[in-house]
Coordinates of N, CA and C in Angstrom, one line a residue:
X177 N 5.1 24.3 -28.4 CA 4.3 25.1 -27.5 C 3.2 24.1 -27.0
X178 N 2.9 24.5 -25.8 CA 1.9 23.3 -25.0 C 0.9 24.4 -24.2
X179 N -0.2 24.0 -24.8 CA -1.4 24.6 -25.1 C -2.0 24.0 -23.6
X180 N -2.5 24.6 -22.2 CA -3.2 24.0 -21.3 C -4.8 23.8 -21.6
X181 N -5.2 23.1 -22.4 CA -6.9 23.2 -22.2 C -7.4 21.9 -21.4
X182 N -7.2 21.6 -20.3 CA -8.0 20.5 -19.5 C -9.0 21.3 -19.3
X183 N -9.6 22.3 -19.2 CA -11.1 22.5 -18.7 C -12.0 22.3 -19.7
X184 N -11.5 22.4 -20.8 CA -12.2 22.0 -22.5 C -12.8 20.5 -22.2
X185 N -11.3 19.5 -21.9 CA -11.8 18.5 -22.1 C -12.9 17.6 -21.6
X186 N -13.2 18.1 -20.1 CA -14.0 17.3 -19.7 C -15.5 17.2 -20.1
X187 N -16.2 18.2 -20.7 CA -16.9 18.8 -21.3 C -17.5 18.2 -22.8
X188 N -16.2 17.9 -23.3 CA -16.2 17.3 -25.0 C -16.0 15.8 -24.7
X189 N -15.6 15.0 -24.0 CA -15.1 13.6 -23.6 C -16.3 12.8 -22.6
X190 N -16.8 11.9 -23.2 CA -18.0 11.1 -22.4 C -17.3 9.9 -22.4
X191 N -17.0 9.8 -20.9 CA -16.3 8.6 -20.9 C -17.0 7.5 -20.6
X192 N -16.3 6.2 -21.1 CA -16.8 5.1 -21.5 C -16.7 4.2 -20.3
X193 N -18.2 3.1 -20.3 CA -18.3 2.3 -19.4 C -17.6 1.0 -19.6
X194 N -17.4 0.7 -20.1 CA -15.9 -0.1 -20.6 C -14.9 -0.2 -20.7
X195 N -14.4 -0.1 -22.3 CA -13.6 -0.1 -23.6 C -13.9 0.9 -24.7
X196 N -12.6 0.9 -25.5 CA -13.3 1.7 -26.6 C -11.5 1.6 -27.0
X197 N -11.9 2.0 -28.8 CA -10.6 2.2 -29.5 C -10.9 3.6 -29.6
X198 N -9.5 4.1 -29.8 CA -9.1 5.9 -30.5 C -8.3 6.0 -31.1
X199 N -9.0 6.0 -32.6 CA -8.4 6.1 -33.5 C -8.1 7.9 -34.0
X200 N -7.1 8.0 -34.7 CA -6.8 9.0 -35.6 C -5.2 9.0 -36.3
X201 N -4.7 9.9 -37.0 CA -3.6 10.5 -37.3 C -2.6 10.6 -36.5
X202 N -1.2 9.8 -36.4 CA -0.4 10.0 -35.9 C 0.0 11.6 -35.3
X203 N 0.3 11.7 -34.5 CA 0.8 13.1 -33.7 C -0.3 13.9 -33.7
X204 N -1.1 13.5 -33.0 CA -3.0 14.2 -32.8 C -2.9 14.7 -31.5
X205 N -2.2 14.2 -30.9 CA -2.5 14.2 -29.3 C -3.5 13.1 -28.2
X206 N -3.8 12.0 -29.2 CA -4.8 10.7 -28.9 C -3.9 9.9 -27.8
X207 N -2.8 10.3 -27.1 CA -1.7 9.3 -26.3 C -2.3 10.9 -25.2
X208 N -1.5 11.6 -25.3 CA -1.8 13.1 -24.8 C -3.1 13.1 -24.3
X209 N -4.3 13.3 -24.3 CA -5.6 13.0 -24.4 C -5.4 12.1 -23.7
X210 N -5.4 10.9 -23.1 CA -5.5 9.7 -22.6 C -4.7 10.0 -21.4
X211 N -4.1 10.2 -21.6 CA -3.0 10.3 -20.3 C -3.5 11.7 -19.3
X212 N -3.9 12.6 -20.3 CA -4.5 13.9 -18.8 C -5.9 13.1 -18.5
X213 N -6.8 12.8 -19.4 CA -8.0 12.3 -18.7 C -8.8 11.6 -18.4
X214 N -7.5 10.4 -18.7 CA -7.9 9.2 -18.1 C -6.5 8.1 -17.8
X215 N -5.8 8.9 -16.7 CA -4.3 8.7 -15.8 C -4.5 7.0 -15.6
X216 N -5.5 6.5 -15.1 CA -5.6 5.4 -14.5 C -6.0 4.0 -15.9
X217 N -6.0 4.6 -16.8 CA -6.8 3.4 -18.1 C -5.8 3.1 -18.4
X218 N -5.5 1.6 -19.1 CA -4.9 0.7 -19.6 C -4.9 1.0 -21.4
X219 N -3.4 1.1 -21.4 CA -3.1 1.7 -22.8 C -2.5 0.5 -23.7
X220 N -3.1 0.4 -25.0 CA -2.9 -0.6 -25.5 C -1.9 0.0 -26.6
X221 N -1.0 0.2 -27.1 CA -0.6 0.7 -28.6 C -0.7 -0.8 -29.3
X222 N -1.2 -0.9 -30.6 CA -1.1 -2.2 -31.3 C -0.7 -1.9 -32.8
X223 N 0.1 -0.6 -32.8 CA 0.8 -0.1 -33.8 C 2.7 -0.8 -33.1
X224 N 2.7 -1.3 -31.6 CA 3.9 -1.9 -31.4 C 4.0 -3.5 -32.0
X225 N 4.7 -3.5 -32.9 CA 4.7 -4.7 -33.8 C 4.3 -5.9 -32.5
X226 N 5.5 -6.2 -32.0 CA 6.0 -7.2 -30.9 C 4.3 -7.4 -30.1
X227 N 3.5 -6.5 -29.3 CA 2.4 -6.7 -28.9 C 1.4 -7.0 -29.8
X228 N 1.0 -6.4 -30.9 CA 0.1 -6.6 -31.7 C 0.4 -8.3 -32.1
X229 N 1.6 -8.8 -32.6 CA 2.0 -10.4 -32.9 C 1.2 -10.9 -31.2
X230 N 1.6 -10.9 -30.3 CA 1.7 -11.4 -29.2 C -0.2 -11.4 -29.3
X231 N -0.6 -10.4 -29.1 CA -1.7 -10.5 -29.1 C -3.0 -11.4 -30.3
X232 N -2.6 -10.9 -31.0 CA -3.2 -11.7 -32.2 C -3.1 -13.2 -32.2
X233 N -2.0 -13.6 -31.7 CA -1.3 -15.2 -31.7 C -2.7 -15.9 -30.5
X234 N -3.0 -15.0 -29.8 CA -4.0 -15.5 -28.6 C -4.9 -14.6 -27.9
X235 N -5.6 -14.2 -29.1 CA -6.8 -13.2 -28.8 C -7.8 -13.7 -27.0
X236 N -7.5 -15.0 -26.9 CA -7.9 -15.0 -25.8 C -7.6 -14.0 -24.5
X237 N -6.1 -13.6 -24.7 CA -5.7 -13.4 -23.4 C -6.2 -11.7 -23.6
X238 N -6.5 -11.1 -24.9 CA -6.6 -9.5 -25.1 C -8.2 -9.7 -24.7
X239 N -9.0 -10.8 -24.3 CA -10.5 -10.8 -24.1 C -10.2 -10.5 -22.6
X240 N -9.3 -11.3 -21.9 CA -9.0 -11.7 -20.4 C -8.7 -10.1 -19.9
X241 N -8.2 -9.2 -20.9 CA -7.4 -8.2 -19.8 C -8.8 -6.8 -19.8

């Protein structure tokens, strides 16, 4: 069942002038959340093995993006 509350969210969500991590509990809705209200941000998962290695090996390039 899929609950419509975007009018909630904008309300509870101060969005950030940067960056920012979001953390929580697998199957929260924190991917969900991101994707209605903020369509255009750059999603990082670093629970994907392959990226998190990639990244780590050259923290420079995760400063660059």
């Amino acid at each position: 069942m899929n609950i419509e509350r975007n009018n909630y969210i904008p309300r509870l969500l101060i969005r950030p002038e940067r960056s920012f991590f979001l953390f929580g509990p697998r199957g929260t809705g924190k991917s969900t959340l991101l994707r209605q209200v903020l369509p255009e941000a750059l999603h990082l998962d670093l629970l994907d093995a392959s990226l998190y290695l990639e990244l780590s090996r050259d923290t420079h390039r995760l400063e660059a993006i």
